Coordinates of C-alpha atoms and ligand atoms in Angstrom, one line a residue:
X622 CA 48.7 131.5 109.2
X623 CA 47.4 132.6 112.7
X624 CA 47.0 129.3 114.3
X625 CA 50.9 128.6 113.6
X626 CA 51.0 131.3 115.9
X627 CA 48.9 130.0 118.4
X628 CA 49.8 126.1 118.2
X629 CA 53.6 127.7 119.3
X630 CA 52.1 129.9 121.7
X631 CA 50.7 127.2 123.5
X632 CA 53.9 125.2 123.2
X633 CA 55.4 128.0 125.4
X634 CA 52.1 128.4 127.4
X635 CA 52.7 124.4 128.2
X636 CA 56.4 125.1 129.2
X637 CA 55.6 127.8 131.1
X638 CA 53.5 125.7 133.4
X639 CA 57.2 123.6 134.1
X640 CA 58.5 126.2 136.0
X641 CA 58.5 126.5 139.5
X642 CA 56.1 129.2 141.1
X643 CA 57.8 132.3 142.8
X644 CA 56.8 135.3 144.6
X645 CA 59.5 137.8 142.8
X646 CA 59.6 137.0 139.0
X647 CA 57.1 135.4 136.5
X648 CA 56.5 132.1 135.3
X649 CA 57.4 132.4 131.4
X650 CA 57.8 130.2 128.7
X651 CA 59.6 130.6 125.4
X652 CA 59.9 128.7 122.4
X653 CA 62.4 129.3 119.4
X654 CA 61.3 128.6 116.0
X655 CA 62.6 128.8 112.2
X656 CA 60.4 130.3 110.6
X657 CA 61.5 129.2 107.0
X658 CA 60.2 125.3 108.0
X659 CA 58.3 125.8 111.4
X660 CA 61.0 123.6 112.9
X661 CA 61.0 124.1 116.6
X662 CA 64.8 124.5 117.8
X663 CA 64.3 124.9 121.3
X664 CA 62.2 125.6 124.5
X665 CA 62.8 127.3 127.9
X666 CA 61.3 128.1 130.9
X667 CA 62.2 130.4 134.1
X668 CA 64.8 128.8 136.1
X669 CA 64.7 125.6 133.6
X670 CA 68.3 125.7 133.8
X671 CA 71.1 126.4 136.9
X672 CA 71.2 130.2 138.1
X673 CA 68.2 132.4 138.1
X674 CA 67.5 132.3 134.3
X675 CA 64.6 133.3 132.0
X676 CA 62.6 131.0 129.7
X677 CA 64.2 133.3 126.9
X678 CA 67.8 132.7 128.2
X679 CA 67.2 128.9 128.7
X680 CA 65.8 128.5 125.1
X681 CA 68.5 130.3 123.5
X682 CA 71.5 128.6 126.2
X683 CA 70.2 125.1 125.7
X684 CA 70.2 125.7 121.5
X685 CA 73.6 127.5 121.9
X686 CA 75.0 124.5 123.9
X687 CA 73.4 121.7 121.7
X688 CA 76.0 123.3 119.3
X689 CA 79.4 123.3 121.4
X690 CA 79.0 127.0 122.3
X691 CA 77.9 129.7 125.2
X692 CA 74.8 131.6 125.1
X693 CA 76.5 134.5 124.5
X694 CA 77.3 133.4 121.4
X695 CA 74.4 131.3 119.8
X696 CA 73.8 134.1 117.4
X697 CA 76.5 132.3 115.4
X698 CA 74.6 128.8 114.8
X699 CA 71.1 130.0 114.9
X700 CA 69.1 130.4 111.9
X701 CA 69.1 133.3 109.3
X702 CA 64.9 133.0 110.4
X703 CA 65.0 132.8 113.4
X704 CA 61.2 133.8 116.2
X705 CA 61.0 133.3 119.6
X706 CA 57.6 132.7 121.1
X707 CA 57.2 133.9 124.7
X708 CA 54.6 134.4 126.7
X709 CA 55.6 137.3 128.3
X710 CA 57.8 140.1 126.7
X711 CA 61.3 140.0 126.8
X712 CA 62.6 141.9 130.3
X713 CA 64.7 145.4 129.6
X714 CA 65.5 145.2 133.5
X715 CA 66.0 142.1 136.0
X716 CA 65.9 143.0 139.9
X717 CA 68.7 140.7 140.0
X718 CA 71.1 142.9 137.4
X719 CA 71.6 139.9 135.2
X720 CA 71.7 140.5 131.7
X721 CA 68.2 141.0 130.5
X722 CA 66.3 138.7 127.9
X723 CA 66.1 142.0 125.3
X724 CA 69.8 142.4 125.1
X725 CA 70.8 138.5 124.7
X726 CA 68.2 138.7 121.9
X727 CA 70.0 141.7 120.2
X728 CA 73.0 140.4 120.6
X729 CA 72.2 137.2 118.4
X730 CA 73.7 140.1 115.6
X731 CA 76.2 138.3 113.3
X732 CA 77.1 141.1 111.0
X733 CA 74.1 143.7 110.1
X734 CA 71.0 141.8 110.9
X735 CA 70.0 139.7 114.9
X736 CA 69.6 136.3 113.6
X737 CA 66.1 136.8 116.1
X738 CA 63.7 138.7 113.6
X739 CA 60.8 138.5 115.2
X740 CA 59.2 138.3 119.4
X741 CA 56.0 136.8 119.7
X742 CA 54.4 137.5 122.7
X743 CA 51.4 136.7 124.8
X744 CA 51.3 139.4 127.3
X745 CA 53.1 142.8 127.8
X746 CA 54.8 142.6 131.4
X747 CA 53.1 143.8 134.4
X748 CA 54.1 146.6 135.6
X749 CA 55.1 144.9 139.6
X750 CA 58.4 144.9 139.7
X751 CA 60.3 147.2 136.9
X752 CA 57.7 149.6 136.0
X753 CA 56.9 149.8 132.2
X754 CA 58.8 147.6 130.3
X755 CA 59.9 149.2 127.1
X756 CA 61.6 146.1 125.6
X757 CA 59.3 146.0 122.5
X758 CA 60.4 149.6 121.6
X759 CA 63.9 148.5 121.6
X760 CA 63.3 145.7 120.2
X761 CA 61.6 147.6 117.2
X762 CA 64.4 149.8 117.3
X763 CA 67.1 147.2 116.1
X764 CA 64.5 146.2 113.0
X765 CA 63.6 143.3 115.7
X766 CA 59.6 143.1 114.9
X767 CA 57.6 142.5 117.8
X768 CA 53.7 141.0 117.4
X769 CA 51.1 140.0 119.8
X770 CA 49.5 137.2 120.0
X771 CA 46.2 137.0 121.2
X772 CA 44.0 135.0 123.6
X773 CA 46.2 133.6 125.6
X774 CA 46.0 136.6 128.0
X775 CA 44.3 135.0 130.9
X776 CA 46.3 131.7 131.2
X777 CA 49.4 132.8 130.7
X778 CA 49.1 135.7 133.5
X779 CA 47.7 133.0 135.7
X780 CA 50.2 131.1 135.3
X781 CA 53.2 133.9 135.3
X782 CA 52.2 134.9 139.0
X783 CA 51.2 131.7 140.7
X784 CA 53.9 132.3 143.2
X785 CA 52.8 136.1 143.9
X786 CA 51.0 136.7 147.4
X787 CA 47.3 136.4 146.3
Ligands
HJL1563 N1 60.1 137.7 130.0 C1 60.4 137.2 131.2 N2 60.8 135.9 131.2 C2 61.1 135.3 132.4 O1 61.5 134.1 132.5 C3 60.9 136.1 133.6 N3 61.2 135.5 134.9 C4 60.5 137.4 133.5 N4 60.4 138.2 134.7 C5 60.5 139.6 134.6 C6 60.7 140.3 136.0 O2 60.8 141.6 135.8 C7 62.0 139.7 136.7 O3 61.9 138.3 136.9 C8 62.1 140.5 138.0 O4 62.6 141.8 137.7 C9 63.2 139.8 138.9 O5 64.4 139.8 138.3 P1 65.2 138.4 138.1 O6 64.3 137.4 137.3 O7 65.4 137.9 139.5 O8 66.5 138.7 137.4 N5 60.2 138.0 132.3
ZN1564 ZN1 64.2 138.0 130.7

């Protein structure tokens, strides 16, 4: 049902909007859901939490500590079902050389399958500061489905760069 999709995209759209404007990364927000009853297990936005984090890595840290553990290993309490909703694709490369969002979502693995099945997401990632991001390819390639969700395009960019230089 395509407005699910939506009503959680503009969940993530609103917490995108909490997060402080910058001139060298985006404004993002992310929102994990299980998909089996649409309950809605956590939300993140960029540098909602200490250090320079993603909406992606606060979502899945704040779920992961709500349970006891570190992010690192929040594959072990999250949902068989579990989506993100972000409204801009996962990063395969940070300027900063942290760990990017593509690789803390594959490593939600516990045993054969990522407990993350599918990324819904607003925009692809402008190409301003890594080049192409391939992170849906990747994503794809460890059975991690990755769908767009439409019509959000124009808010969610205008929010994502209102720190840039106009
Ligand atoms: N999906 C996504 N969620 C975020 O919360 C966020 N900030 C980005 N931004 C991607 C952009 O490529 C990086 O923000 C820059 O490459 C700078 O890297 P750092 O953020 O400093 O590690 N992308
Ligand atoms: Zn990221």
């Amino acid at each position: 049902d395509p407005s699910h999709h939506e009503a959680y995209m503009r969940l993530a759209l609103e917490e995108a909007k909490k997060s402080p404007p910058k001139p060298f990364n985006y404004c993002v927000g992310a929102v994990l859901v299980d998909e089996t009853n649409g309950e809605v297990l956590a939300t993140g936005y960029t540098l909602e939490l200490a250090g320079n984090t993603h909406a992606e890595q606060c979502a899945l840290q704040k779920y992961a500590q709500a349970h006891g553990l570190p992010e690192e290993r929040v594959g072990e309490v999250l949902p068989a079902q579990t989506v993100i909703y972000t409204t801009m694709e996962p990063c395969t490369l940070r300027l900063s050389g942290n760990l990017p969002c593509v690789d803390r979502i594959i490593r939600t693995r516990v045993g054969a399958e990522p407990k993350v099945k599918k990324v819904y997401l607003g925009v692809k990632e402008p190409e301003k500061f890594v080049g192409e991001n391939r992170g849906r390819a990747k994503l794809e390639g460890e059975g991690i489905e990755c769908i767009h969700v439409p019509g959000f395009e124009e808010e969610i960019l205008k929010v994502a760069t209102a720190g840039h230089e106009e």
